[in-house]
């Protein structure tokens, strides 16, 4: 499924169109989405306030997405810019026909809207329920929706296209962590991993014709830091919607952090594949038993309420550590609710579905 864009809103009311076939669908959808005034402190995620009116459009085929891309133009500026196509577009407003009359109202399109209650609304909904029902409702109303997951994949797709067209043609970019492991909460940050394709996978290994390449440092960590430094420059200068670029290269796992203003989320880019593999393991646990994710959400909520966790880094236990403790407990019951680690490893080796 190809994502065609307009600006995307990550907020209480999220608009989404599926299986779009026509170029006009994105344009018509934007005409039909009402302008909404946000209240103070509403829809601000990680200090980022997304655009007011946005639509996430999914195209049924790659041809539909290509048609939209070919119809789009770059903004005219007085100075030359490096023109890189983007998955995020915006629609000029106030268009009228040559006769001076407004265009007819666009036909109604099936638009999905995802409602995320405020803290006060959530408490009121949970108050009359029994504990087991509260856990289910808490999970239902605060979990990352399918549209939210697809939005994060679209961010990764945007970065992969730009990296592939610039200096990393042999790479793949994918979200990991809470974005895809089944434990994601509405408004969670977006963790992204860049995985360079192995040169052994490119071309015929028996060929005598070899590309001339630039020598790279033998130190893997230094090489990763150099790549991320370059990626930070690319984000700052050429990727639309990216701001507040911070290079955290001396951390145990070097990352580049930035705000994606068009999607309303904070992103961390790394090149360590271990996070992606851990995400697969956690996702597999949510598929074994549907009660796992709601229980983890409840434990996290309790830990937040008693100030056991804190969004700021420090001596507090993290949500990730809490999740692992819950999984370990479910593996240790008799009979066990979740399979032991060696069983999960055997499943992974046997080709079970992954992310």
Short mmCIF file of C-alpha atoms in Angstrom, two decimals:
data_model
loop_
_atom_site.label_atom_id
_atom_site.label_comp_id
_atom_site.label_asym_id
_atom_site.label_seq_id
_atom_site.Cartn_x
_atom_site.Cartn_y
_atom_site.Cartn_z
CA UNK A 1 0.00 0.00 0.00
CA UNK A 2 1.48 3.37 -1.02
CA UNK A 3 0.99 6.45 1.12
CA UNK A 4 0.19 9.62 -0.58
CA UNK A 5 0.18 12.55 1.45
CA UNK A 6 -1.03 15.70 2.32
CA UNK A 7 -0.05 17.05 5.66
CA UNK A 8 -0.88 14.56 8.35
CA UNK A 9 -2.35 15.38 11.69
CA UNK A 10 -1.48 13.35 14.76
CA UNK A 11 -4.17 14.58 17.14
CA UNK A 12 -7.49 13.86 18.79
CA UNK A 13 -9.33 13.73 15.47
CA UNK A 14 -7.29 11.94 12.83
CA UNK A 15 -8.53 11.88 9.24
CA UNK A 16 -7.68 8.96 6.99
CA UNK A 17 -8.71 7.77 3.53
CA UNK A 18 -8.06 4.20 2.45
CA UNK A 19 -7.73 2.63 -0.99
CA UNK A 20 -7.65 5.92 -2.83
CA UNK A 21 -7.48 5.51 -6.59
CA UNK A 22 -7.87 8.98 -8.06
CA UNK A 23 -5.61 12.00 -7.99
CA UNK A 24 -8.61 14.15 -7.07
CA UNK A 25 -9.28 12.15 -3.90
CA UNK A 26 -6.59 13.91 -1.88
CA UNK A 27 -7.69 17.32 -3.15
CA UNK A 28 -11.37 16.66 -2.50
CA UNK A 29 -10.68 15.27 0.95
CA UNK A 30 -8.90 18.44 2.01
CA UNK A 31 -11.85 20.50 0.81
CA UNK A 32 -14.24 18.45 2.92
CA UNK A 33 -12.20 18.40 6.14
CA UNK A 34 -13.40 21.21 8.37
CA UNK A 35 -10.95 23.66 9.82
CA UNK A 36 -10.74 23.00 13.54
CA UNK A 37 -9.56 25.38 16.21
CA UNK A 38 -7.38 23.67 18.83
CA UNK A 39 -7.78 24.59 22.48
CA UNK A 40 -4.68 25.56 24.51
CA UNK A 41 -2.35 22.64 25.23
CA UNK A 42 -4.51 20.35 23.07
CA UNK A 43 -2.93 18.07 20.49
CA UNK A 44 0.58 19.07 21.46
CA UNK A 45 2.80 16.00 21.30
CA UNK A 46 6.31 16.25 22.67
CA UNK A 47 6.11 20.03 22.43
CA UNK A 48 5.13 19.80 18.74
CA UNK A 49 1.80 21.15 17.52
CA UNK A 50 0.76 19.49 14.24
CA UNK A 51 -0.97 21.33 11.38
CA UNK A 52 -4.66 21.98 11.97
CA UNK A 53 -6.28 20.20 9.01
CA UNK A 54 -4.65 17.15 7.49
CA UNK A 55 -5.40 13.90 5.71
CA UNK A 56 -3.44 10.66 5.44
CA UNK A 57 -4.19 9.12 2.04
CA UNK A 58 -3.41 5.52 1.14
CA UNK A 59 -3.32 4.59 -2.52
CA UNK A 60 -4.49 1.22 -3.75
CA UNK A 61 -1.63 0.96 -6.22
CA UNK A 62 1.78 2.51 -6.74
CA UNK A 63 0.51 4.03 -10.00
CA UNK A 64 -1.97 6.20 -8.10
CA UNK A 65 0.76 7.54 -5.86
CA UNK A 66 3.02 8.22 -8.85
CA UNK A 67 0.21 10.13 -10.55
CA UNK A 68 -0.11 12.39 -7.52
CA UNK A 69 3.66 12.93 -7.38
CA UNK A 70 3.81 13.87 -11.07
CA UNK A 71 0.97 16.36 -10.64
CA UNK A 72 2.70 18.15 -7.75
CA UNK A 73 5.11 21.05 -8.24
CA UNK A 74 7.84 22.62 -6.15
CA UNK A 75 7.24 26.06 -4.61
CA UNK A 76 8.80 28.92 -6.52
CA UNK A 77 11.58 30.70 -4.66
CA UNK A 78 13.94 33.52 -5.47
CA UNK A 79 16.97 31.34 -4.76
CA UNK A 80 17.76 27.87 -6.15
CA UNK A 81 17.03 24.91 -3.86
CA UNK A 82 17.77 21.19 -3.97
CA UNK A 83 14.40 19.85 -5.10
CA UNK A 84 13.69 16.49 -3.46
CA UNK A 85 10.16 15.05 -3.85
CA UNK A 86 8.36 14.54 -0.54
CA UNK A 87 5.53 12.35 0.74
CA UNK A 88 4.03 15.45 2.36
CA UNK A 89 2.17 17.93 0.17
CA UNK A 90 -0.07 20.89 0.79
CA UNK A 91 -2.99 22.25 -1.21
CA UNK A 92 -3.24 25.86 -2.32
CA UNK A 93 -6.48 27.38 -1.09
CA UNK A 94 -8.93 29.87 -2.50
CA UNK A 95 -8.96 28.50 -6.05
CA UNK A 96 -11.76 29.69 -8.33
CA UNK A 97 -12.67 28.98 -11.90
CA UNK A 98 -11.89 31.41 -14.70
CA UNK A 99 -15.50 32.64 -14.60
CA UNK A 100 -14.98 33.82 -11.05
CA UNK A 101 -17.37 31.28 -9.56
CA UNK A 102 -16.34 28.91 -6.82
CA UNK A 103 -15.82 25.28 -7.75
CA UNK A 104 -18.73 22.92 -6.96
CA UNK A 105 -18.62 21.19 -3.61
CA UNK A 106 -16.47 18.08 -3.72
CA UNK A 107 -18.27 14.74 -3.32
CA UNK A 108 -18.30 13.16 0.09
CA UNK A 109 -15.52 10.63 0.66
CA UNK A 110 -15.32 7.90 3.30
CA UNK A 111 -13.10 9.47 5.95
CA UNK A 112 -12.21 7.59 9.13
CA UNK A 113 -11.90 9.72 12.25
CA UNK A 114 -10.12 8.41 15.33
CA UNK A 115 -11.18 9.91 18.64
CA UNK A 116 -8.72 10.02 21.53
CA UNK A 117 -10.33 11.19 24.80
CA UNK A 118 -8.70 13.72 27.06
CA UNK A 119 -7.47 12.76 30.53
CA UNK A 120 -10.70 13.98 32.15
CA UNK A 121 -12.89 12.21 29.60
CA UNK A 122 -10.95 8.99 30.03
CA UNK A 123 -11.38 9.05 33.82
CA UNK A 124 -15.12 9.55 33.45
CA UNK A 125 -15.38 6.63 31.03
CA UNK A 126 -13.43 4.29 33.31
CA UNK A 127 -15.03 5.27 36.63
CA UNK A 128 -18.20 3.07 36.51
CA UNK A 129 -16.41 -0.03 35.15
CA UNK A 130 -14.97 -3.07 36.89
CA UNK A 131 -11.18 -3.45 36.89
CA UNK A 132 -11.02 -5.96 34.04
CA UNK A 133 -13.23 -3.71 31.90
CA UNK A 134 -11.18 -0.66 32.88
CA UNK A 135 -8.03 -2.38 31.63
CA UNK A 136 -9.68 -3.18 28.30
CA UNK A 137 -11.07 0.34 27.87
CA UNK A 138 -7.78 1.97 28.88
CA UNK A 139 -6.01 -0.02 26.20
CA UNK A 140 -8.68 0.70 23.60
CA UNK A 141 -8.67 4.47 24.11
CA UNK A 142 -4.95 5.11 24.61
CA UNK A 143 -3.27 2.62 22.28
CA UNK A 144 -1.62 3.67 19.07
CA UNK A 145 -4.21 3.27 16.32
CA UNK A 146 -3.60 1.58 13.00
CA UNK A 147 -3.58 4.98 11.34
CA UNK A 148 -0.93 6.14 13.81
CA UNK A 149 1.23 3.13 12.96
CA UNK A 150 0.84 3.80 9.24
CA UNK A 151 1.79 7.43 9.78
CA UNK A 152 5.07 6.32 11.35
CA UNK A 153 5.73 3.99 8.44
CA UNK A 154 5.13 6.91 6.09
CA UNK A 155 7.79 8.95 7.92
CA UNK A 156 10.22 6.06 7.47
CA UNK A 157 9.23 5.81 3.81
CA UNK A 158 9.90 9.52 3.33
CA UNK A 159 13.36 9.20 4.86
CA UNK A 160 14.18 6.07 2.85
CA UNK A 161 13.25 7.77 -0.42
CA UNK A 162 15.39 10.81 0.36
CA UNK A 163 18.37 8.76 1.56
CA UNK A 164 18.11 6.45 -1.45
CA UNK A 165 18.11 9.40 -3.83
CA UNK A 166 21.09 11.06 -2.15
CA UNK A 167 24.00 9.17 -0.63
CA UNK A 168 22.61 5.84 0.67
CA UNK A 169 20.95 4.08 -2.28
CA UNK A 170 21.41 0.65 -0.69
CA UNK A 171 19.52 1.09 2.57
CA UNK A 172 16.17 0.38 4.18
CA UNK A 173 14.46 2.54 6.80
CA UNK A 174 11.87 1.15 9.21
CA UNK A 175 10.19 2.15 12.48
CA UNK A 176 10.77 0.06 15.58
CA UNK A 177 10.03 0.22 19.29
CA UNK A 178 6.59 1.20 20.56
CA UNK A 179 5.57 2.29 17.07
CA UNK A 180 5.30 -1.31 15.91
CA UNK A 181 5.71 -3.71 18.85
CA UNK A 182 2.06 -3.61 19.94
CA UNK A 183 2.67 -1.57 23.11
CA UNK A 184 2.57 1.88 21.50
CA UNK A 185 0.56 4.66 23.11
CA UNK A 186 -1.14 7.51 21.29
CA UNK A 187 1.38 10.31 20.85
CA UNK A 188 4.44 8.11 21.43
CA UNK A 189 7.75 9.06 19.86
CA UNK A 190 8.91 7.48 16.61
CA UNK A 191 12.04 5.32 16.70
CA UNK A 192 13.59 4.69 13.29
CA UNK A 193 16.42 2.40 12.28
CA UNK A 194 18.50 2.74 9.10
CA UNK A 195 19.81 -0.57 7.84
CA UNK A 196 22.41 -0.36 5.06
CA UNK A 197 22.06 -3.21 2.60
CA UNK A 198 24.99 -5.60 2.68
CA UNK A 199 27.20 -5.25 -0.39
CA UNK A 200 27.11 -9.04 -0.73
CA UNK A 201 23.41 -8.76 -1.62
CA UNK A 202 24.14 -6.43 -4.54
CA UNK A 203 25.13 -7.79 -7.93
CA UNK A 204 26.90 -10.99 -8.90
CA UNK A 205 29.58 -11.90 -6.31
CA UNK A 206 31.54 -13.68 -9.07
CA UNK A 207 31.82 -10.55 -11.21
CA UNK A 208 35.31 -9.17 -11.86
CA UNK A 209 33.96 -5.65 -12.35
CA UNK A 210 34.12 -3.82 -9.01
CA UNK A 211 32.84 -0.36 -8.04
CA UNK A 212 35.43 2.16 -6.90
CA UNK A 213 34.41 3.22 -3.38
CA UNK A 214 35.58 5.51 -0.61
CA UNK A 215 37.50 3.84 2.20
CA UNK A 216 35.56 3.80 5.48
CA UNK A 217 36.91 3.71 9.06
CA UNK A 218 37.59 0.25 10.43
CA UNK A 219 35.93 1.25 13.72
CA UNK A 220 32.21 0.40 13.37
CA UNK A 221 31.12 2.92 16.01
CA UNK A 222 33.10 5.74 14.38
CA UNK A 223 31.61 4.83 11.01
CA UNK A 224 28.09 4.96 12.47
CA UNK A 225 28.78 8.37 14.02
CA UNK A 226 30.02 9.73 10.69
CA UNK A 227 26.92 8.44 8.88
CA UNK A 228 24.57 9.92 11.48
CA UNK A 229 26.40 13.26 11.34
CA UNK A 230 25.79 13.35 7.60
CA UNK A 231 22.16 12.28 8.02
CA UNK A 232 21.66 15.10 10.53
CA UNK A 233 22.90 17.62 7.95
CA UNK A 234 20.56 16.13 5.34
CA UNK A 235 17.56 16.41 7.68
CA UNK A 236 18.40 19.99 8.60
CA UNK A 237 18.82 21.23 5.04
CA UNK A 238 16.75 19.10 2.68
CA UNK A 239 13.96 17.14 4.41
CA UNK A 240 10.71 19.14 4.76
CA UNK A 241 9.07 19.17 8.17
CA UNK A 242 12.22 18.31 10.14
CA UNK A 243 13.36 20.76 12.81
CA UNK A 244 15.38 20.91 16.04
CA UNK A 245 17.99 18.45 14.80
CA UNK A 246 20.07 17.13 17.71
CA UNK A 247 23.00 14.77 17.15
CA UNK A 248 23.55 12.56 20.20
CA UNK A 249 26.58 10.71 18.89
CA UNK A 250 28.40 9.94 22.14
CA UNK A 251 25.54 7.93 23.65
CA UNK A 252 25.81 4.16 24.06
CA UNK A 253 23.64 3.92 20.95
CA UNK A 254 24.33 7.01 18.79
CA UNK A 255 21.16 8.68 17.50
CA UNK A 256 19.93 11.75 15.65
CA UNK A 257 16.83 13.28 17.25
CA UNK A 258 14.49 15.67 15.48
CA UNK A 259 10.92 16.94 15.45
CA UNK A 260 8.76 16.01 12.48
CA UNK A 261 6.49 19.05 12.49
CA UNK A 262 4.21 17.85 9.69
CA UNK A 263 3.44 14.58 11.48
CA UNK A 264 3.50 16.03 14.98
CA UNK A 265 5.99 13.59 16.47
CA UNK A 266 9.53 13.43 17.79
CA UNK A 267 11.82 10.97 15.99
CA UNK A 268 15.04 9.20 16.92
CA UNK A 269 17.18 7.72 14.15
CA UNK A 270 19.75 5.02 14.89
CA UNK A 271 21.66 2.37 12.96
CA UNK A 272 21.60 -0.33 15.64
CA UNK A 273 19.56 -3.37 14.45
CA UNK A 274 19.05 -4.77 17.96
CA UNK A 275 16.11 -2.47 18.69
CA UNK A 276 14.27 -3.73 15.63
CA UNK A 277 14.84 -7.35 16.63
CA UNK A 278 13.58 -6.67 20.15
CA UNK A 279 10.48 -5.07 18.64
CA UNK A 280 9.80 -8.29 16.74
CA UNK A 281 10.09 -10.29 19.96
CA UNK A 282 7.67 -8.03 21.85
CA UNK A 283 5.22 -7.99 18.94
CA UNK A 284 5.27 -11.78 18.92
CA UNK A 285 4.24 -11.76 22.60
CA UNK A 286 1.18 -9.63 21.79
CA UNK A 287 0.17 -12.13 19.11
CA UNK A 288 0.43 -15.14 21.44
CA UNK A 289 -2.16 -13.79 23.89
CA UNK A 290 -4.35 -10.68 23.30
CA UNK A 291 -4.40 -9.95 27.06
CA UNK A 292 -0.69 -9.12 27.18
CA UNK A 293 -0.81 -5.60 25.73
CA UNK A 294 -3.78 -4.39 27.86
CA UNK A 295 -2.05 -5.70 31.01
CA UNK A 296 1.18 -3.86 30.12
CA UNK A 297 -0.81 -0.65 29.53
CA UNK A 298 -2.43 -1.00 32.96
CA UNK A 299 0.91 -1.58 34.73
CA UNK A 300 2.43 1.42 32.96
CA UNK A 301 -0.53 3.57 33.94
CA UNK A 302 -0.23 2.49 37.57
CA UNK A 303 3.53 3.18 37.55
CA UNK A 304 2.89 6.65 36.17
CA UNK A 305 0.25 7.35 38.83
CA UNK A 306 2.54 6.42 41.73
CA UNK A 307 5.46 8.30 40.10
CA UNK A 308 7.48 5.15 39.61
CA UNK A 309 8.23 6.24 36.05
CA UNK A 310 9.09 9.65 34.68
CA UNK A 311 9.29 10.92 31.09
CA UNK A 312 12.61 12.61 31.90
CA UNK A 313 15.72 10.40 31.80
CA UNK A 314 17.18 9.53 35.18
CA UNK A 315 17.17 6.90 37.90
CA UNK A 316 13.54 5.91 37.29
CA UNK A 317 12.57 2.60 35.77
CA UNK A 318 11.55 2.90 32.12
CA UNK A 319 8.37 1.68 30.43
CA UNK A 320 10.50 -0.73 28.44
CA UNK A 321 11.84 -2.30 31.64
CA UNK A 322 8.31 -2.55 33.05
CA UNK A 323 7.20 -4.31 29.88
CA UNK A 324 10.00 -6.86 30.21
CA UNK A 325 9.07 -7.49 33.86
CA UNK A 326 5.44 -8.15 32.91
CA UNK A 327 6.51 -10.52 30.13
CA UNK A 328 8.86 -12.36 32.50
CA UNK A 329 6.03 -12.75 35.02
CA UNK A 330 3.70 -14.16 32.34
CA UNK A 331 6.43 -16.60 31.31
CA UNK A 332 6.94 -17.74 34.92
CA UNK A 333 3.34 -18.60 35.83
CA UNK A 334 2.23 -22.21 36.06
CA UNK A 335 1.03 -22.96 33.50
CA UNK A 336 2.88 -20.22 31.64
CA UNK A 337 0.79 -17.66 29.75
CA UNK A 338 3.65 -16.71 27.44
CA UNK A 339 6.18 -19.20 26.04
CA UNK A 340 9.70 -19.14 27.40
CA UNK A 341 12.49 -17.32 25.58
CA UNK A 342 14.00 -20.44 23.99
CA UNK A 343 10.58 -21.33 22.52
CA UNK A 344 10.25 -17.86 21.01
CA UNK A 345 13.76 -18.18 19.58
CA UNK A 346 12.81 -21.48 17.96
CA UNK A 347 9.73 -19.89 16.44
CA UNK A 348 11.84 -17.09 14.99
CA UNK A 349 14.27 -19.62 13.52
CA UNK A 350 11.42 -21.55 11.90
CA UNK A 351 10.29 -18.58 9.81
CA UNK A 352 7.28 -17.35 11.80
CA UNK A 353 5.77 -14.01 10.69
CA UNK A 354 7.79 -10.96 11.69
CA UNK A 355 7.43 -7.21 11.33
#
